[in-house]
XYZ file of C-alpha atoms in Angstrom:
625
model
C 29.958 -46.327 -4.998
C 32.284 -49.000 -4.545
C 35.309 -49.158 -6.762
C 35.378 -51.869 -9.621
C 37.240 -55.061 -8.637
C 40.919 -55.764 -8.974
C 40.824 -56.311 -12.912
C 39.665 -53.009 -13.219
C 42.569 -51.304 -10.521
C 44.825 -53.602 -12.620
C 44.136 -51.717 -15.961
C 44.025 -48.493 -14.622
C 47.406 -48.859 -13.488
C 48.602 -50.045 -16.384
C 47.108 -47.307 -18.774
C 49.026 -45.020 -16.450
C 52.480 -47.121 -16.713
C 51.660 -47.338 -20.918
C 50.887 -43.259 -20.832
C 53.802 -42.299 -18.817
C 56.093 -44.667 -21.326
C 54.561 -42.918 -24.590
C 55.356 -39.575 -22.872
C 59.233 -41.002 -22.465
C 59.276 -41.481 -25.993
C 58.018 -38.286 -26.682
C 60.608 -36.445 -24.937
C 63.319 -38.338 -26.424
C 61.530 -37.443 -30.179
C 62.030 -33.539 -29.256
C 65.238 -33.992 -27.427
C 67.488 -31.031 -29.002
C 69.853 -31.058 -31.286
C 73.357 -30.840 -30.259
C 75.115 -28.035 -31.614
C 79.108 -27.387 -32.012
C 80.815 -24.562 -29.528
C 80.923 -21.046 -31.480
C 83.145 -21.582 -34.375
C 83.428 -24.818 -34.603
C 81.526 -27.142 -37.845
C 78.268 -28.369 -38.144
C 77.582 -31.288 -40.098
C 81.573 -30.626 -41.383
C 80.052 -27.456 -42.878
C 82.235 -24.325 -41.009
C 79.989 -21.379 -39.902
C 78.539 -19.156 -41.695
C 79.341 -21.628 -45.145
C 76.321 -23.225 -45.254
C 74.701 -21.717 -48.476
C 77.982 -22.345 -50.211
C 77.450 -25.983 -49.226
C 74.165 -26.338 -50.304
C 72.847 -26.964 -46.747
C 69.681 -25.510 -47.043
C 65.790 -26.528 -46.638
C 63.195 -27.077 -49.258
C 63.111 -22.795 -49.217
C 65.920 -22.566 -50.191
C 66.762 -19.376 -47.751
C 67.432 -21.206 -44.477
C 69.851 -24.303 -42.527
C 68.598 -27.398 -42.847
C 67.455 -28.678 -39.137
C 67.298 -24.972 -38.421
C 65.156 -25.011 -35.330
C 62.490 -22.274 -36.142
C 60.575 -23.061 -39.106
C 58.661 -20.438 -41.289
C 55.077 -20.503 -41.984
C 54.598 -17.827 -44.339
C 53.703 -14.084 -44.418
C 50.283 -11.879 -44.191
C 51.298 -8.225 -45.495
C 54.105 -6.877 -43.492
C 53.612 -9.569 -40.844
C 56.032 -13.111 -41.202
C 54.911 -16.048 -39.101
C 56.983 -18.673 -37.674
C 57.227 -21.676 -35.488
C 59.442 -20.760 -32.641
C 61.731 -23.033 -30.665
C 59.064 -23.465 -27.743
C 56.624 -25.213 -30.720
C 54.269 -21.872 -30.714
C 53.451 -19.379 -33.574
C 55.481 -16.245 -33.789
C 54.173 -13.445 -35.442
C 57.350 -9.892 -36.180
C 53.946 -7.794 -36.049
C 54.966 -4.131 -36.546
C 57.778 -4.431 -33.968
C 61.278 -4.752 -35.048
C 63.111 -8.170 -35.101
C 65.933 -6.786 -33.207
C 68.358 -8.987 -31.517
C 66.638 -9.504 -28.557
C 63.325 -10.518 -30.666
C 65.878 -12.813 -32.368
C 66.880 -14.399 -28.970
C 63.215 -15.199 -27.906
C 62.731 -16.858 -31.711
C 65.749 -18.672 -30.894
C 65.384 -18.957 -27.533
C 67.785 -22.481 -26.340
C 69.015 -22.648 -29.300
C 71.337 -19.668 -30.090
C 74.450 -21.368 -30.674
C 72.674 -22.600 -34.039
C 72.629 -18.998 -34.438
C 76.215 -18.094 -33.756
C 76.988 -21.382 -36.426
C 74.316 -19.988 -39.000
C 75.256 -16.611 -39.379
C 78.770 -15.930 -37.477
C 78.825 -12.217 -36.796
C 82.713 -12.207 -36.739
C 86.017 -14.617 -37.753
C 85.594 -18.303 -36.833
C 88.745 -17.904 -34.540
C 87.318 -14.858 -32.677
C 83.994 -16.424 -31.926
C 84.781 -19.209 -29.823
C 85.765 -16.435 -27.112
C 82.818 -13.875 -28.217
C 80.549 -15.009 -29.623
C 77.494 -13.589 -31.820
C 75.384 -13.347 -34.839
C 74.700 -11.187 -37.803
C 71.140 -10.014 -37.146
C 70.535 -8.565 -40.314
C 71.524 -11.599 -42.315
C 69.128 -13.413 -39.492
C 66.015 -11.095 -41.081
C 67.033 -11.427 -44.486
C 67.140 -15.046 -44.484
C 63.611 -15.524 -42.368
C 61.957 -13.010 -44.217
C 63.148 -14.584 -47.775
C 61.940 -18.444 -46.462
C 58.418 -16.954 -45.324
C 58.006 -15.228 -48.863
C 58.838 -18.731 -50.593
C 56.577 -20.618 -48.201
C 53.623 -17.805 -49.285
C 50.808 -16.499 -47.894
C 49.429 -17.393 -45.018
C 46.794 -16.387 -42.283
C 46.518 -17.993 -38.564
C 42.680 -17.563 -38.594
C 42.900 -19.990 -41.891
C 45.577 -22.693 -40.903
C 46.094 -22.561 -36.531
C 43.869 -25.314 -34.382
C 44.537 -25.260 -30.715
C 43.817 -27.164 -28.354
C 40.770 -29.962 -28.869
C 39.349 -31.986 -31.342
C 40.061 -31.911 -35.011
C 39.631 -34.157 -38.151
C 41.881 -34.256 -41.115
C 41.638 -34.185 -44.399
C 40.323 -37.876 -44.841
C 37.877 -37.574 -41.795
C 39.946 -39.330 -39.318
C 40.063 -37.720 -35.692
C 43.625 -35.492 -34.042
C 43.250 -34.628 -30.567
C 45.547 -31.696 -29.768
C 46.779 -31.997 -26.121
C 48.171 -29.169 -25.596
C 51.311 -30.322 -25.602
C 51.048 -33.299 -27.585
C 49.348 -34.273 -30.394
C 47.448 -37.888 -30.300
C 46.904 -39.735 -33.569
C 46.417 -42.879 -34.628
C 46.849 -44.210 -31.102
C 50.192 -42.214 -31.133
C 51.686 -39.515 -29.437
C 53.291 -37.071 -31.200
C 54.951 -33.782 -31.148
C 52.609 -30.523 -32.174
C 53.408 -28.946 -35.648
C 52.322 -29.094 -39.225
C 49.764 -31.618 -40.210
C 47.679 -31.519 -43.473
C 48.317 -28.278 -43.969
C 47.319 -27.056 -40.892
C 49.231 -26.216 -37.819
C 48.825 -27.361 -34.049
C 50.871 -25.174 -31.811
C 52.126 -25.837 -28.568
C 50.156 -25.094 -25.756
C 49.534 -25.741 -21.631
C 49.127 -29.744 -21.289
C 45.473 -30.842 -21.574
C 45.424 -34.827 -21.195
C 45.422 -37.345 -23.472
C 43.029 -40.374 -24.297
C 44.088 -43.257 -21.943
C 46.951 -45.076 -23.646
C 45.144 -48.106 -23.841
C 41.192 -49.530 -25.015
C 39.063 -48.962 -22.502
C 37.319 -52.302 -21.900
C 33.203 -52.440 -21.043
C 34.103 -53.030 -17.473
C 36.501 -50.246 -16.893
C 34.034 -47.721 -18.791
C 33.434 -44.905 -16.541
C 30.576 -43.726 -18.144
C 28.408 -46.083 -16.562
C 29.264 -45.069 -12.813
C 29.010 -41.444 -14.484
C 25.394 -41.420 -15.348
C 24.114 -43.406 -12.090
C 25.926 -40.577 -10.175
C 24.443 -38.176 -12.063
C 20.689 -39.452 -11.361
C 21.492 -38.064 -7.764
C 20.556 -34.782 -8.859
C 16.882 -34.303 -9.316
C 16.463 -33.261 -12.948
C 12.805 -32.439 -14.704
C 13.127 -35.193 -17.187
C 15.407 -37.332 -15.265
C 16.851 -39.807 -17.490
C 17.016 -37.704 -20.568
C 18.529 -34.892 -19.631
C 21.381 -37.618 -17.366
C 22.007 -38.905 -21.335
C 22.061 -35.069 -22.346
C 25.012 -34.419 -20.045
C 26.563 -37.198 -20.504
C 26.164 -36.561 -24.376
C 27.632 -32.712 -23.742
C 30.779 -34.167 -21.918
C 31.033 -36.024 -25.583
C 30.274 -33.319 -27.363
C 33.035 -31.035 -25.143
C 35.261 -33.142 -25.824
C 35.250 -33.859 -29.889
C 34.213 -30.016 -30.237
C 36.097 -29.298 -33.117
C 36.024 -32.455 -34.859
C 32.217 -32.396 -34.960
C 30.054 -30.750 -37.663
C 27.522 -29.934 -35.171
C 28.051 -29.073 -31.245
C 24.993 -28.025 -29.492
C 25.155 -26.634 -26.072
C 23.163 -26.776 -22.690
C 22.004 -24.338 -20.131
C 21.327 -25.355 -16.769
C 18.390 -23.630 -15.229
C 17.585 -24.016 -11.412
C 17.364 -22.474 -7.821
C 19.912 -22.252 -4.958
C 20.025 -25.457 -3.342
C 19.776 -27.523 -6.450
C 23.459 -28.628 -6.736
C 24.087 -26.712 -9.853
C 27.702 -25.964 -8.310
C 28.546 -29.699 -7.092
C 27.367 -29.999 -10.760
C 29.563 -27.559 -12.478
C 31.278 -25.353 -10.179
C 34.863 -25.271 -9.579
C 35.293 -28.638 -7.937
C 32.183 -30.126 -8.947
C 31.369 -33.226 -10.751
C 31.696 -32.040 -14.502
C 35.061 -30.273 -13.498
C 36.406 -33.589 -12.088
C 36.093 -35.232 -15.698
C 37.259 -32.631 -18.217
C 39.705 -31.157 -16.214
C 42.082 -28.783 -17.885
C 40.216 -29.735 -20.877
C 37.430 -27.188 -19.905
C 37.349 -23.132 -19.409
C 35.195 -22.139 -16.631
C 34.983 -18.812 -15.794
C 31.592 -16.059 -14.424
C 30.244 -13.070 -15.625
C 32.286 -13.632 -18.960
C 32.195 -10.954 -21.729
C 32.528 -12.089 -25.657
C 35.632 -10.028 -26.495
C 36.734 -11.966 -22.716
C 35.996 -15.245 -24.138
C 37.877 -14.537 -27.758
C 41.123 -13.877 -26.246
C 40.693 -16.731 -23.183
C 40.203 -19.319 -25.726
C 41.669 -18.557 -29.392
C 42.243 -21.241 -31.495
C 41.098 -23.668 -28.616
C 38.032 -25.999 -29.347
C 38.010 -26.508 -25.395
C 34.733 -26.170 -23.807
C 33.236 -23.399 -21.831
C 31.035 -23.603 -18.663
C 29.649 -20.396 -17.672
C 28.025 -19.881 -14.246
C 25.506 -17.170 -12.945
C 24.393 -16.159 -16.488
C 21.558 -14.251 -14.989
C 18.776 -12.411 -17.093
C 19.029 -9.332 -15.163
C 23.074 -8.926 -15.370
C 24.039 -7.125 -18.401
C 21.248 -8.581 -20.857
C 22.813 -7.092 -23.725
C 26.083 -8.604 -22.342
C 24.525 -11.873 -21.931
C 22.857 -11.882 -25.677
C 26.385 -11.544 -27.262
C 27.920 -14.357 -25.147
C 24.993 -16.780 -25.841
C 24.938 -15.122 -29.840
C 29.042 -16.459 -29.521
C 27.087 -20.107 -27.961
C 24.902 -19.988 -31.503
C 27.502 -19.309 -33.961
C 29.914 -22.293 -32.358
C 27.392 -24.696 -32.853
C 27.987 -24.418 -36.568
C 31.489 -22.870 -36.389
C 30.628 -19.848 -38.299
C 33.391 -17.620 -38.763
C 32.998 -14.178 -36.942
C 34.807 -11.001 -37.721
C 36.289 -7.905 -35.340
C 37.843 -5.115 -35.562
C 41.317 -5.637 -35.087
C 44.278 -3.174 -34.603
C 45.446 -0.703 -37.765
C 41.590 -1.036 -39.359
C 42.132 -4.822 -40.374
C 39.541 -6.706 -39.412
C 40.337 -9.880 -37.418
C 38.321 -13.024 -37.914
C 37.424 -15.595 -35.081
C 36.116 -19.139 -35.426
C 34.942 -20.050 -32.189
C 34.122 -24.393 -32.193
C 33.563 -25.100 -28.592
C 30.174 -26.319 -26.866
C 29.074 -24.217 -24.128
C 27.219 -24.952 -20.740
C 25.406 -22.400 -18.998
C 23.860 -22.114 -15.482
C 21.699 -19.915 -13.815
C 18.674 -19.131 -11.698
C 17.158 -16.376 -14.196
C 18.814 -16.661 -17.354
C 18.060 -14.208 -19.694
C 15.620 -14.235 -22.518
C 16.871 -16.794 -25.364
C 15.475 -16.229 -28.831
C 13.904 -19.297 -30.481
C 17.134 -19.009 -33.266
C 19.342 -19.925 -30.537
C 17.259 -22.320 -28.185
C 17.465 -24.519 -30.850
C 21.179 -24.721 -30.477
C 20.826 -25.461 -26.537
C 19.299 -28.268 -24.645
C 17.494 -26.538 -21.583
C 17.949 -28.711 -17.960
C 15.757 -27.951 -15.538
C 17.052 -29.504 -12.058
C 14.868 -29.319 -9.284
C 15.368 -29.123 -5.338
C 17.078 -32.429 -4.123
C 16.692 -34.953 -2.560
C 18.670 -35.279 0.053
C 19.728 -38.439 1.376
C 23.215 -37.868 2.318
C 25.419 -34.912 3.442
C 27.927 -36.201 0.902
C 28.094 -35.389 -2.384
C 28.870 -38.784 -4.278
C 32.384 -38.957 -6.117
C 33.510 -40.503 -8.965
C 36.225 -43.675 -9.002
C 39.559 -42.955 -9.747
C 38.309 -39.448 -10.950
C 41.486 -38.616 -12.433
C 41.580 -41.339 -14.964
C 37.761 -40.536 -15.885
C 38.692 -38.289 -18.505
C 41.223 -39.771 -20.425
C 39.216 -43.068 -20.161
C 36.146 -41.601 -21.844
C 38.631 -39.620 -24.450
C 39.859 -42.911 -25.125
C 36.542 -44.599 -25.565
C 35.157 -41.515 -27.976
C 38.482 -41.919 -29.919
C 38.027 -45.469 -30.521
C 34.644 -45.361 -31.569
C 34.590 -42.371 -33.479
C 34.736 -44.045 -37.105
C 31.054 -45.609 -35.960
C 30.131 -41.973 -34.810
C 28.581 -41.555 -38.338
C 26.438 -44.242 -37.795
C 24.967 -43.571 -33.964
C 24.276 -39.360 -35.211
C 22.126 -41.170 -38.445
C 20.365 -43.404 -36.546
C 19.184 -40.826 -33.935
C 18.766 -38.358 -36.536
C 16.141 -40.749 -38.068
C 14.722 -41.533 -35.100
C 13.973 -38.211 -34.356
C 12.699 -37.060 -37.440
C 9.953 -39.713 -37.146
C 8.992 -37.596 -34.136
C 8.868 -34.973 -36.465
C 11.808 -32.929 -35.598
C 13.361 -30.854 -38.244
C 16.898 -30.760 -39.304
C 17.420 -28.831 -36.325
C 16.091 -30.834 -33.672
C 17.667 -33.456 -35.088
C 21.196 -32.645 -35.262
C 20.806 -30.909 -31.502
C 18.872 -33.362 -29.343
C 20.132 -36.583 -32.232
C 24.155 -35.460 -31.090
C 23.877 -35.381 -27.502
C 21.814 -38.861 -27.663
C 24.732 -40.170 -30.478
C 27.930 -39.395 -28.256
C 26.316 -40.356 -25.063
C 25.644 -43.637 -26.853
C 29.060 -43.992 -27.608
C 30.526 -43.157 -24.655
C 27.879 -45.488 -22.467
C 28.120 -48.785 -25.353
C 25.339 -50.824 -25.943
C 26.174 -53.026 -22.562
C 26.237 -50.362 -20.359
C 22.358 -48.702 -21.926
C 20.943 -52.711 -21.144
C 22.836 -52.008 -17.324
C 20.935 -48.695 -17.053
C 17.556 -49.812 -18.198
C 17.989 -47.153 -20.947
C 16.887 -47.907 -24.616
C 19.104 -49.690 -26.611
C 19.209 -51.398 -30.000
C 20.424 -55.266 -27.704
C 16.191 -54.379 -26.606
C 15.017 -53.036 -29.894
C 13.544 -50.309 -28.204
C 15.239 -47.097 -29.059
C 12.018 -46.126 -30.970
C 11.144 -44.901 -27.245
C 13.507 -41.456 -27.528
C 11.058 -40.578 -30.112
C 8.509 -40.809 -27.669
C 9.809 -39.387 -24.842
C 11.717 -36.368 -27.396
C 8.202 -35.363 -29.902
C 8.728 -31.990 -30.228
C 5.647 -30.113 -29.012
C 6.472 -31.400 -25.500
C 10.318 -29.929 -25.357
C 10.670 -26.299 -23.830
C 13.451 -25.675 -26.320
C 11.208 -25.224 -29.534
C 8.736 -23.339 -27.786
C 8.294 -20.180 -29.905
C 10.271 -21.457 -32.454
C 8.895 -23.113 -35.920
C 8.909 -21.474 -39.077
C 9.772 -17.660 -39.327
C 6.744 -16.566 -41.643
C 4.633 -18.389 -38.835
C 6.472 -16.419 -35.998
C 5.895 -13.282 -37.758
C 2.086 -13.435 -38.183
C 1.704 -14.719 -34.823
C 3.622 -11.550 -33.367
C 1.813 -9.484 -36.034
C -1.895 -10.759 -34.196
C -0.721 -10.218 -30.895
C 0.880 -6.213 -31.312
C -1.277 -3.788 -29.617
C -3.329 -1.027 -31.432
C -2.473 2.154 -30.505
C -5.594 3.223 -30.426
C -8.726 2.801 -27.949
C -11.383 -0.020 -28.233
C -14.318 -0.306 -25.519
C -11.728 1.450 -22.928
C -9.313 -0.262 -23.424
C -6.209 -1.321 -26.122
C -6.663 -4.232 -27.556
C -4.192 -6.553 -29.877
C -4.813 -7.341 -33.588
C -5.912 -11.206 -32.943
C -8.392 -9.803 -30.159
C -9.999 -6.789 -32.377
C -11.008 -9.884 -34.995
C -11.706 -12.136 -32.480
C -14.510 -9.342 -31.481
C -16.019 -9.354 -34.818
C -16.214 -13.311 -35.476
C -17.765 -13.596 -31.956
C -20.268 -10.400 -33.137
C -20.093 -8.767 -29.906
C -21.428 -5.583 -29.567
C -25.117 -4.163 -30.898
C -23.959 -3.095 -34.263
C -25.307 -4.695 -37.417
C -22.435 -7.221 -39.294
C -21.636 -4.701 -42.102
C -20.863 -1.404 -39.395
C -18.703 -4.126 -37.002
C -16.650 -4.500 -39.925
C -15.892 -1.327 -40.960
C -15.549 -0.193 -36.810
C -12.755 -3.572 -36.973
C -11.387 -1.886 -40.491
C -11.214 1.534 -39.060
C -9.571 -0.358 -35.845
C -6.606 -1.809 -37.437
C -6.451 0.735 -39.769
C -4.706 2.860 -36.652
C -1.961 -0.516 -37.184
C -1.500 0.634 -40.701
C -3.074 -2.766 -41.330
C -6.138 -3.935 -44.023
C -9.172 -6.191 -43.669
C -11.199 -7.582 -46.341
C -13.953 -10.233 -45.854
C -13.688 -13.735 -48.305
C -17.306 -14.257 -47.252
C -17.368 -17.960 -46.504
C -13.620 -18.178 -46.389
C -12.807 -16.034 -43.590
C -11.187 -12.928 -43.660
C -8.224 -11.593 -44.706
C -5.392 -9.599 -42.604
C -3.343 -6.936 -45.066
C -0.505 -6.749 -44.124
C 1.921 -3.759 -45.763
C 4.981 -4.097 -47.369
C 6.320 -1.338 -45.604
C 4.982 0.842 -42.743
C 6.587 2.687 -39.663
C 3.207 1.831 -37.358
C 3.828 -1.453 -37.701
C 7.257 -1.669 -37.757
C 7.443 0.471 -34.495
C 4.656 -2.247 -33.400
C 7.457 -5.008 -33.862
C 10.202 -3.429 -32.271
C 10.690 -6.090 -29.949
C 10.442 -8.761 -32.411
C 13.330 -9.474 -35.172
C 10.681 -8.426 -37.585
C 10.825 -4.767 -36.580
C 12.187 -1.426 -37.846
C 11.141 2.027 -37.006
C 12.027 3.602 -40.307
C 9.296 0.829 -41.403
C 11.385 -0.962 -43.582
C 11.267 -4.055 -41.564
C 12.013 -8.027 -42.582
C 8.231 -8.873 -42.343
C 7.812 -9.114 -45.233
C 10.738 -11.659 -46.250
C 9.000 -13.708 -43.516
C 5.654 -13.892 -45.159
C 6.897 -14.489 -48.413
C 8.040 -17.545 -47.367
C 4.818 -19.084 -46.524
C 2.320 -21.926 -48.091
C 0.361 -19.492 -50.550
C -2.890 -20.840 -49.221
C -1.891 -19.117 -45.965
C -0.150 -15.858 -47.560
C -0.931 -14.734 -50.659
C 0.719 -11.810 -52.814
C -2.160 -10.521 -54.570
C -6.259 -10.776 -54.259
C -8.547 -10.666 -56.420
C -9.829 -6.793 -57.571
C -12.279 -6.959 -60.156
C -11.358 -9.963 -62.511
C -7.028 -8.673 -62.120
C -5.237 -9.851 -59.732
C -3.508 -7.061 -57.415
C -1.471 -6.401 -54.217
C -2.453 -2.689 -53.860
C -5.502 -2.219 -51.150
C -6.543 1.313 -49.340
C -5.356 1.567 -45.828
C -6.509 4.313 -43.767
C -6.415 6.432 -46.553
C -3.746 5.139 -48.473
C -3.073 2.798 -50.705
C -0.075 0.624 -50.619
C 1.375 -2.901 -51.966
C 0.419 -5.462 -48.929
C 0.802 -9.667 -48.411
C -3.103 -10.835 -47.844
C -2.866 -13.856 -44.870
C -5.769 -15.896 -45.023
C -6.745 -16.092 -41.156
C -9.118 -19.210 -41.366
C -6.157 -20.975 -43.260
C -3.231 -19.843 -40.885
C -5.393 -21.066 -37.469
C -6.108 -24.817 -39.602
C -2.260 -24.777 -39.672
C -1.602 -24.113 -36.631
């Protein structure tokens, strides 16, 4: 694709003249402090006089303008903020002189002013510091500054919001707000350290015609995807959503699915398209383990793209990485063991991209976290893969745009929320499939939908994503739904252990037999043959003549809970969550007690014994259903 005229070259090159300026200024902001030759005054204060002065900061304990800042303490651990902008933690080590030189690392003649370790006259020849005045002083500023945990109060590198909703983008090495770059540090009470450069939005407003995102998703309809279209908005909503991770109360992830030869790695391998946008922004990594992906990332909200997550490579492996994928979307807090028995507690908020051939089994719980994208063989019409425009301002450009429109944000995830649940998506669906369609909105703008025939409010046609989106035709809630409903149906399809006609049969197919009357036994011995059946399931039939029958299901039972081992329903001591599940459904469907003789009561004899059960009303649960 051709690049845009010269008005669009024009503004490229001058976002890159304004970004390289704001950097300038930047530098000049954290340009350090001069300090006097050993032994000479600071400020007119002599060293080692500054407490007698009353030069001290709001602690009380330390310089003012002393150039490592405490953050507090946790136990016997004192944090700081060293002179390289990062967090520094005394651990159990001792802060020894040379620890002291790395805290104060450029800047030790602030040390030999703060706490001379010898007569002003002697130090200008050799000079030195007091370390033990050093620790007593740090230690005494943490304890007034108070408690304080980094699992609490650090954000790395990625999206954030404040206090008041607004959005920080943490750089790396820069912190961008309000349109602004500034140095990393404290900020509403949390703090942004240092870290390796990421980039920054572009330094100017991207205008229509200079919006990347455009050229993005035509490039993208190269590849042959099952759904074409959507699942082109769907990436182009993840690169959103990879890029505000943090900031955003929900970030969903995807999982590319596909065969060799289906330009999954020109998609998101290590030069591929996906790469060429975020960057340094983005983690990509194989075969990745979840301790692996803890340490890699940190406090980062950066995303993660992980290739050749295959179902038969470590499944248990593979559960815990895509279990990590789950708890991100939400940004629950996870906890590990950590060194000396204290537990250490993670927050993982990055969005995720898998790929594979044969990914592993996904449990309905976390499929509706992911958006699934199929791509299928291409179709080849050139040898070369097609490139973005000035690739290398694609990134910022679209950080810039997401920036700028992120106070309407609120507005594009409502209105796809409520378009969606007209489809009849849940909460779920809706915050899942309604984010991805919200932030590719906002990075595409209403011009740029008309330009690619997509639906757009300009057309009053965006009724048509909850067409094309109703949720019985999406792979991703496939065996998902309600849990009571999941647990009956895996309940009907366990096998009996136990011989019918030659063969085992399941629960559904046993019942099925005696509704369809096969066999030449009269109604009345088929039922008590189908009773005796299930019995071997540890499960109860009764007959509500007209109604249907009834399944019993116990509250507790080791047949059937070795039956749904497989399932999250199961336990083989028999104490399994079945029967949490049923609780929860319509009491026309399950019911906690029948009817015995004029009382109502949940106790029913099953093969032999007799225990508390739920009743599910069959004929009611398939009407549902």
């Amino acid at each position: 694709m051709q690049e845009q005229g010269t008005s669009g070259g024009a503004a490229r090159v001058g976002g890159l003249i304004a970004g390289a300026s704001a950097r300038v200024k930047l530098e000049k902001k954290r340009a350090a402090a001069a300090y006097p030759p050993p032994g000479k005054p600071l400020e007119g204060i002599s060293p080692g006089e500054w407490q007698l002065q009353g030069y001290v900061d709001e602690t009380g304990f330390l310089p003012q303008n002393c150039p490592v800042r405490p953050l507090g303490y946790d136990g016997e651990n004192f944090y700081f903020v060293d002179t390289m902008g990062q967090v520094f933690n005394t651990g159990d080590s001792a802060l020894g002189v040379e620890r002291l030189q790395k805290l104060f690392a450029g800047h030790e003649d602030f040390l030999y002013w703060a706490w001379p370790a010898k007569d002003v006259k002697k130090m200008f020849a050799d000079p030195g510091f007091k370390s033990e005045r050093v620790r007593r002083d740090l230690f005494a500023a943490c304890r007034a500054r108070g408690a304080w945990t980094m699992s609490d109060t650090v954000r790395g590198r990625g999206a954030w919001r404040d206090d008041q909703g607004n959005l920080l983008l943490h750089c790396g090495d820069a912190m961008w707000i309000d349109g602004q770059l500034e140095d990393t540090g404290e900020y509403d009470g949390y703090f942004y350290p240092r870290r390796p450069r990421s980039f920054e939005p572009w330094a100017e407003p991207v205008k229509q015609e200079d919006n990347p995102a455009t050229q993005l998703f035509e490039i993208l309809r190269t590849w042959n995807f099952a759904r074409g279209d959507i699942d082109v908005m769907f990436l182009v909503g993840w690169i959103g959503v990879a890029m505000l991770g943090g900031a955003l109360e929900w970030r969903p992830s995807v999982f590319l699915v596909g065969d060799a030869g289906t330009g999954k790695s020109e998609l998101f391998g290590k030069n591929g398209l996906i790469r060429s946008v975020l960057g340094r922004m983005m983690v990509a990594t194989t075969n990745a383990t979840e301790a692996g992906l803890y340490q890699l990332v940190g406090h980062d909200s950066v995303p993660i793209a992980i290739d050749e997550l295959e179902g038969e490579d470590g499944q248990d492996q593979a559960q815990k990485v895509i279990k990590m994928a789950r708890d991100a979307a939400s940004g629950s807090v996870r906890i590990r063991g950590g060194q000396n028995h204290k537990g250490v507690e993670f927050q993982a908020q990055s969005s995720f991209a898998f790929s594979g051939i044969n990914p592993p089994p996904i449990p309905p719980a976390n499929l509706t976290r992911l958006v699934i994208i199929e791509m299928m063989p291409l179709k080849v019409t050139s040898n070369k893969a097609p490139v973005l425009s000035a690739a290398e301002t694609v990134g910022p450009r679209l950080l810039r745009i997401l920036a700028d429109g992120w106070q309407d944000l609120e507005y594009k995830l409502d209105q796809y929320y409520a378009i969606l649940r007209e489809a009849g998506h849940n909460s779920r669906g809706q915050k899942t499939f309604g984010t991805f369609l919200a932030l590719a909105h906002t990075l595409i703008g209403d011009d740029g939908l008309k330009k690619l025939g997509l639906p757009c409010e300009a057309n009053s046609d965006t009724y048509k994503w909850a067409e094309w989106l109703k949720p019985d035709a999406l792979p991703e809630l496939e065996g998902g739904g309600e849990t009571w409903r999941q647990a009956i149906e895996f309940i009907l399809t366990s096998e009996i252990q136990a011989y019918a006609g030659g063969v085992r049969k399941t629960v559904a197919e046993v019942i099925e037999d005696l509704r369809d009357g096969r066999g030449d036994s009269s109604h009345e011995v088929a039922f008590n043959d189908t009773r005796t059946m299930l019995g071997h399931a540890d499960l109860g039939l009764l007959s509500a003549g007209k109604a249907g029958y009834i399944l019993a299901v116990p509250l507790s039972s080791k047949k059937l809970g070795r039956a749904l081992m497989d399932t999250p329903f199961g336990d083989p001591g028999g104490n399994g969550s079945w029967k949490w599940a049923l609780r929860r459904a319509p009491p026309q469907i399950v019911s906690r007690d029948i009817d015995a003789g004029g009382a109502p009561d949940n106790r029913i004899r099953i093969a032999g014994r007799r225990t508390r059960c739920l009743f599910i009303h069959l004929r009611q649960f398939e009407a549902s259903t």
